[in-house]
Amino acid sequence: MALEHAILVSLAERSASGYDLARRFDASIGHFWKASHQQIYKVLARMEADGWVSTERVSQGARPDKKVHAITETGHAELLAWSARPTPAEAVRSEFAVRIRALHLIDRATVLGAVRDRRQQHEDALAGYEASRRKYFADPAELADDEIGPYLALRGGIRLERNGIDWCDEIIETLGQR
């Protein structure tokens, strides 16, 4: 997947200025697809040149005009074509897993500290996901069609964080037995 497709998904949900898109990205899609605001603006310009998005200038009075981006028919066609292609498994690159692999070579107390830190990061992320779930998806049985995808993506994030906590707990328990 390219950043372009993540942006198309967001714009298909709602048109936005680059600034609003970047903020929305930080609060939702950014949980599983990282991009800087500068990257988003650069890609938006390329997507406009490719005809995937249109841009409308909106007057803001004394402030500079705002550019509002919307997905075009061409962009929607690309989104549909992309969604039909197979999704390859992502390569996993985890510095944390390499450190765990090297347990026999490095100071155990240092590793335990890193594991506890990582566990806390998972706890913090899980708390954020759970807060979003309570705020936006209080009753999963009542989801509208356009809420199912965001809900399931959020549930995936919750499961990943719980798995991370479980793994950290397993590491701590295993090391505590030695």
PDB file of C-alpha atoms in Angstrom:
ATOM      1  CA  MET A   1       0.000   0.000   0.000  1.00  0.00           C
ATOM      2  CA  ALA A   2       1.123   3.483  -0.674  1.00  0.00           C
ATOM      3  CA  LEU A   3       0.343   6.596   1.296  1.00  0.00           C
ATOM      4  CA  GLU A   4      -1.844   7.603  -1.644  1.00  0.00           C
ATOM      5  CA  HIS A   5      -4.308   4.835  -0.831  1.00  0.00           C
ATOM      6  CA  ALA A   6      -4.522   5.767   2.839  1.00  0.00           C
ATOM      7  CA  ILE A   7      -5.270   9.353   1.774  1.00  0.00           C
ATOM      8  CA  LEU A   8      -7.876   8.173  -0.750  1.00  0.00           C
ATOM      9  CA  VAL A   9      -9.629   6.197   1.998  1.00  0.00           C
ATOM     10  CA  SER A  10      -9.720   9.267   4.225  1.00  0.00           C
ATOM     11  CA  LEU A  11     -10.937  11.585   1.452  1.00  0.00           C
ATOM     12  CA  ALA A  12     -13.573   9.050   0.382  1.00  0.00           C
ATOM     13  CA  GLU A  13     -14.991   9.391   3.885  1.00  0.00           C
ATOM     14  CA  ARG A  14     -14.928  13.199   3.839  1.00  0.00           C
ATOM     15  CA  SER A  15     -13.279  15.996   1.831  1.00  0.00           C
ATOM     16  CA  ALA A  16     -10.681  17.959   3.765  1.00  0.00           C
ATOM     17  CA  SER A  17      -7.992  20.591   3.636  1.00  0.00           C
ATOM     18  CA  GLY A  18      -4.434  19.317   3.852  1.00  0.00           C
ATOM     19  CA  TYR A  19      -4.236  20.530   7.444  1.00  0.00           C
ATOM     20  CA  ASP A  20      -7.514  18.854   8.426  1.00  0.00           C
ATOM     21  CA  LEU A  21      -6.519  15.685   6.595  1.00  0.00           C
ATOM     22  CA  ALA A  22      -3.188  15.559   8.449  1.00  0.00           C
ATOM     23  CA  ARG A  23      -4.951  16.050  11.797  1.00  0.00           C
ATOM     24  CA  ARG A  24      -7.528  13.386  10.950  1.00  0.00           C
ATOM     25  CA  PHE A  25      -4.712  11.122   9.838  1.00  0.00           C
ATOM     26  CA  ASP A  26      -2.957  11.565  13.188  1.00  0.00           C
ATOM     27  CA  ALA A  27      -6.142  10.615  15.027  1.00  0.00           C
ATOM     28  CA  SER A  28      -7.161   7.558  13.000  1.00  0.00           C
ATOM     29  CA  ILE A  29      -5.324   6.082  10.017  1.00  0.00           C
ATOM     30  CA  GLY A  30      -2.047   7.285  11.517  1.00  0.00           C
ATOM     31  CA  HIS A  31      -2.335   4.578  14.172  1.00  0.00           C
ATOM     32  CA  PHE A  32      -1.384   2.011  11.555  1.00  0.00           C
ATOM     33  CA  TRP A  33       0.069   4.045   8.662  1.00  0.00           C
ATOM     34  CA  LYS A  34       2.612   6.653   9.703  1.00  0.00           C
ATOM     35  CA  ALA A  35       3.127   9.780   7.593  1.00  0.00           C
ATOM     36  CA  SER A  36       4.398  13.243   8.383  1.00  0.00           C
ATOM     37  CA  HIS A  37       2.312  16.285   7.531  1.00  0.00           C
ATOM     38  CA  GLN A  38       4.921  17.199   4.901  1.00  0.00           C
ATOM     39  CA  GLN A  39       4.572  13.772   3.266  1.00  0.00           C
ATOM     40  CA  ILE A  40       0.796  14.148   3.149  1.00  0.00           C
ATOM     41  CA  TYR A  41       1.019  17.572   1.465  1.00  0.00           C
ATOM     42  CA  LYS A  42       3.576  16.306  -1.063  1.00  0.00           C
ATOM     43  CA  VAL A  43       1.484  13.252  -1.931  1.00  0.00           C
ATOM     44  CA  LEU A  44      -1.707  15.352  -2.192  1.00  0.00           C
ATOM     45  CA  ALA A  45      -0.016  17.521  -4.831  1.00  0.00           C
ATOM     46  CA  ARG A  46       1.009  14.437  -6.811  1.00  0.00           C
ATOM     47  CA  MET A  47      -2.481  12.942  -6.474  1.00  0.00           C
ATOM     48  CA  GLU A  48      -4.003  16.156  -7.806  1.00  0.00           C
ATOM     49  CA  ALA A  49      -1.607  16.063 -10.775  1.00  0.00           C
ATOM     50  CA  ASP A  50      -2.628  12.430 -11.398  1.00  0.00           C
ATOM     51  CA  GLY A  51      -6.320  13.369 -11.269  1.00  0.00           C
ATOM     52  CA  TRP A  52      -7.087  11.311  -8.152  1.00  0.00           C
ATOM     53  CA  VAL A  53      -8.163  14.346  -6.127  1.00  0.00           C
ATOM     54  CA  SER A  54      -9.595  17.727  -6.978  1.00  0.00           C
ATOM     55  CA  THR A  55      -8.840  20.879  -5.046  1.00  0.00           C
ATOM     56  CA  GLU A  56     -11.175  23.764  -4.362  1.00  0.00           C
ATOM     57  CA  ARG A  57      -9.995  27.055  -2.907  1.00  0.00           C
ATOM     58  CA  VAL A  58     -12.264  28.282  -0.127  1.00  0.00           C
ATOM     59  CA  SER A  59     -12.074  31.904   0.996  1.00  0.00           C
ATOM     60  CA  GLN A  60     -11.499  32.438   4.710  1.00  0.00           C
ATOM     61  CA  GLY A  61     -11.848  36.200   4.790  1.00  0.00           C
ATOM     62  CA  ALA A  62      -8.709  37.849   6.148  1.00  0.00           C
ATOM     63  CA  ARG A  63      -6.874  34.529   6.359  1.00  0.00           C
ATOM     64  CA  PRO A  64      -5.306  32.809   3.342  1.00  0.00           C
ATOM     65  CA  ASP A  65      -7.622  30.698   1.200  1.00  0.00           C
ATOM     66  CA  LYS A  66      -8.014  27.097   2.284  1.00  0.00           C
ATOM     67  CA  LYS A  67      -7.533  24.273  -0.241  1.00  0.00           C
ATOM     68  CA  VAL A  68     -10.170  21.585   0.232  1.00  0.00           C
ATOM     69  CA  HIS A  69      -9.332  18.244  -1.379  1.00  0.00           C
ATOM     70  CA  ALA A  70     -11.923  15.733  -2.598  1.00  0.00           C
ATOM     71  CA  ILE A  71     -11.610  12.321  -4.193  1.00  0.00           C
ATOM     72  CA  THR A  72     -12.434  12.267  -7.931  1.00  0.00           C
ATOM     73  CA  GLU A  73     -13.997   9.492 -10.008  1.00  0.00           C
ATOM     74  CA  THR A  74     -10.474   8.557 -11.133  1.00  0.00           C
ATOM     75  CA  GLY A  75      -9.356   8.442  -7.505  1.00  0.00           C
ATOM     76  CA  HIS A  76     -12.341   6.323  -6.565  1.00  0.00           C
ATOM     77  CA  ALA A  77     -11.561   3.940  -9.449  1.00  0.00           C
ATOM     78  CA  GLU A  78      -7.973   3.664  -8.193  1.00  0.00           C
ATOM     79  CA  LEU A  79      -9.228   2.981  -4.671  1.00  0.00           C
ATOM     80  CA  LEU A  80     -11.462   0.179  -5.973  1.00  0.00           C
ATOM     81  CA  ALA A  81      -8.643  -1.279  -8.111  1.00  0.00           C
ATOM     82  CA  TRP A  82      -6.248  -1.156  -5.152  1.00  0.00           C
ATOM     83  CA  SER A  83      -8.779  -2.851  -2.859  1.00  0.00           C
ATOM     84  CA  ALA A  84      -9.150  -5.729  -5.347  1.00  0.00           C
ATOM     85  CA  ARG A  85      -5.403  -6.466  -5.447  1.00  0.00           C
ATOM     86  CA  PRO A  86      -3.974  -9.091  -3.064  1.00  0.00           C
ATOM     87  CA  THR A  87      -2.548  -7.722   0.175  1.00  0.00           C
ATOM     88  CA  PRO A  88       0.922  -9.153   0.763  1.00  0.00           C
ATOM     89  CA  ALA A  89       1.986  -9.871   4.326  1.00  0.00           C
ATOM     90  CA  GLU A  90       4.035  -6.996   5.681  1.00  0.00           C
ATOM     91  CA  ALA A  91       7.642  -7.668   6.576  1.00  0.00           C
ATOM     92  CA  VAL A  92       8.146  -7.433  10.321  1.00  0.00           C
ATOM     93  CA  ARG A  93      11.070  -5.349  11.526  1.00  0.00           C
ATOM     94  CA  SER A  94      11.270  -5.243  15.296  1.00  0.00           C
ATOM     95  CA  GLU A  95      14.310  -3.966  17.147  1.00  0.00           C
ATOM     96  CA  PHE A  96      12.564  -5.070  20.338  1.00  0.00           C
ATOM     97  CA  ALA A  97      12.310  -8.696  19.123  1.00  0.00           C
ATOM     98  CA  VAL A  98      16.004  -8.688  18.186  1.00  0.00           C
ATOM     99  CA  ARG A  99      16.864  -7.530  21.726  1.00  0.00           C
ATOM    100  CA  ILE A 100      14.753 -10.333  23.167  1.00  0.00           C
ATOM    101  CA  ARG A 101      16.502 -12.771  20.835  1.00  0.00           C
ATOM    102  CA  ALA A 102      19.832 -11.554  22.275  1.00  0.00           C
ATOM    103  CA  LEU A 103      18.841 -12.096  25.933  1.00  0.00           C
ATOM    104  CA  HIS A 104      21.749 -14.442  26.542  1.00  0.00           C
ATOM    105  CA  LEU A 105      24.192 -11.792  25.332  1.00  0.00           C
ATOM    106  CA  ILE A 106      23.042  -8.666  27.180  1.00  0.00           C
ATOM    107  CA  ASP A 107      22.330  -7.547  30.730  1.00  0.00           C
ATOM    108  CA  ARG A 108      19.070  -9.087  31.954  1.00  0.00           C
ATOM    109  CA  ALA A 109      18.146  -6.097  34.159  1.00  0.00           C
ATOM    110  CA  THR A 110      18.469  -3.789  31.162  1.00  0.00           C
ATOM    111  CA  VAL A 111      16.258  -6.078  29.105  1.00  0.00           C
ATOM    112  CA  LEU A 112      13.642  -6.269  31.870  1.00  0.00           C
ATOM    113  CA  GLY A 113      13.572  -2.477  32.038  1.00  0.00           C
ATOM    114  CA  ALA A 114      13.055  -2.294  28.282  1.00  0.00           C
ATOM    115  CA  VAL A 115      10.289  -4.915  28.465  1.00  0.00           C
ATOM    116  CA  ARG A 116       8.500  -3.004  31.219  1.00  0.00           C
ATOM    117  CA  ASP A 117       8.801   0.199  29.168  1.00  0.00           C
ATOM    118  CA  ARG A 118       7.413  -1.573  26.101  1.00  0.00           C
ATOM    119  CA  ARG A 119       4.572  -3.037  28.150  1.00  0.00           C
ATOM    120  CA  GLN A 120       3.658   0.468  29.335  1.00  0.00           C
ATOM    121  CA  GLN A 121       3.668   1.724  25.737  1.00  0.00           C
ATOM    122  CA  HIS A 122       1.211  -1.044  24.843  1.00  0.00           C
ATOM    123  CA  GLU A 123      -0.941  -0.178  27.883  1.00  0.00           C
ATOM    124  CA  ASP A 124      -1.006   3.497  26.872  1.00  0.00           C
ATOM    125  CA  ALA A 125      -1.907   2.700  23.260  1.00  0.00           C
ATOM    126  CA  LEU A 126      -4.579   0.242  24.407  1.00  0.00           C
ATOM    127  CA  ALA A 127      -6.090   2.879  26.692  1.00  0.00           C
ATOM    128  CA  GLY A 128      -6.287   5.280  23.731  1.00  0.00           C
ATOM    129  CA  TYR A 129      -7.922   2.674  21.509  1.00  0.00           C
ATOM    130  CA  GLU A 130     -10.398   1.710  24.234  1.00  0.00           C
ATOM    131  CA  ALA A 131     -11.301   5.377  24.774  1.00  0.00           C
ATOM    132  CA  SER A 132     -11.965   5.726  21.031  1.00  0.00           C
ATOM    133  CA  ARG A 133     -14.052   2.560  21.060  1.00  0.00           C
ATOM    134  CA  ARG A 134     -16.185   3.850  23.936  1.00  0.00           C
ATOM    135  CA  LYS A 135     -16.549   7.291  22.332  1.00  0.00           C
ATOM    136  CA  TYR A 136     -17.302   6.302  18.741  1.00  0.00           C
ATOM    137  CA  PHE A 137     -18.515   2.707  18.893  1.00  0.00           C
ATOM    138  CA  ALA A 138     -20.356   2.316  22.194  1.00  0.00           C
ATOM    139  CA  ASP A 139     -22.759  -0.246  20.733  1.00  0.00           C
ATOM    140  CA  PRO A 140     -21.157  -2.359  17.974  1.00  0.00           C
ATOM    141  CA  ALA A 141     -24.525  -3.945  17.191  1.00  0.00           C
ATOM    142  CA  GLU A 142     -25.792  -0.531  16.056  1.00  0.00           C
ATOM    143  CA  LEU A 143     -22.980   0.316  13.612  1.00  0.00           C
ATOM    144  CA  ALA A 144     -23.876   2.034  10.347  1.00  0.00           C
ATOM    145  CA  ASP A 145     -22.374   0.504   7.203  1.00  0.00           C
ATOM    146  CA  ASP A 146     -19.727   3.242   6.965  1.00  0.00           C
ATOM    147  CA  GLU A 147     -18.660   2.603  10.584  1.00  0.00           C
ATOM    148  CA  ILE A 148     -17.920  -1.118  10.235  1.00  0.00           C
ATOM    149  CA  GLY A 149     -14.488  -0.687   8.599  1.00  0.00           C
ATOM    150  CA  PRO A 150     -13.214   1.907  11.105  1.00  0.00           C
ATOM    151  CA  TYR A 151     -14.575  -0.215  13.963  1.00  0.00           C
ATOM    152  CA  LEU A 152     -12.838  -3.372  12.737  1.00  0.00           C
ATOM    153  CA  ALA A 153      -9.563  -1.497  12.175  1.00  0.00           C
ATOM    154  CA  LEU A 154      -9.811  -0.171  15.736  1.00  0.00           C
ATOM    155  CA  ARG A 155     -10.510  -3.696  17.028  1.00  0.00           C
ATOM    156  CA  GLY A 156      -7.392  -4.860  15.193  1.00  0.00           C
ATOM    157  CA  GLY A 157      -5.361  -2.209  16.999  1.00  0.00           C
ATOM    158  CA  ILE A 158      -6.850  -3.269  20.333  1.00  0.00           C
ATOM    159  CA  ARG A 159      -5.949  -6.896  19.663  1.00  0.00           C
ATOM    160  CA  LEU A 160      -2.394  -6.007  18.648  1.00  0.00           C
ATOM    161  CA  GLU A 161      -1.861  -4.004  21.833  1.00  0.00           C
ATOM    162  CA  ARG A 162      -3.306  -6.767  24.015  1.00  0.00           C
ATOM    163  CA  ASN A 163      -1.023  -9.246  22.269  1.00  0.00           C
ATOM    164  CA  GLY A 164       1.943  -6.955  22.950  1.00  0.00           C
ATOM    165  CA  ILE A 165       1.024  -6.783  26.644  1.00  0.00           C
ATOM    166  CA  ASP A 166       0.646 -10.567  26.818  1.00  0.00           C
ATOM    167  CA  TRP A 167       4.042 -11.088  25.185  1.00  0.00           C
ATOM    168  CA  CYS A 168       5.723  -8.651  27.585  1.00  0.00           C
ATOM    169  CA  ASP A 169       4.068 -10.430  30.523  1.00  0.00           C
ATOM    170  CA  GLU A 170       5.332 -13.770  29.199  1.00  0.00           C
ATOM    171  CA  ILE A 171       8.873 -12.415  28.905  1.00  0.00           C
ATOM    172  CA  ILE A 172       8.782 -10.977  32.431  1.00  0.00           C
ATOM    173  CA  GLU A 173       7.350 -14.219  33.841  1.00  0.00           C
ATOM    174  CA  THR A 174       9.873 -16.402  32.015  1.00  0.00           C
ATOM    175  CA  LEU A 175      12.821 -14.303  33.148  1.00  0.00           C
ATOM    176  CA  GLY A 176      11.471 -14.243  36.703  1.00  0.00           C
ATOM    177  CA  GLN A 177      11.620 -18.047  36.791  1.00  0.00           C
ATOM    178  CA  ARG A 178      15.335 -18.144  35.990  1.00  0.00           C
TER     179      ARG A 178
END
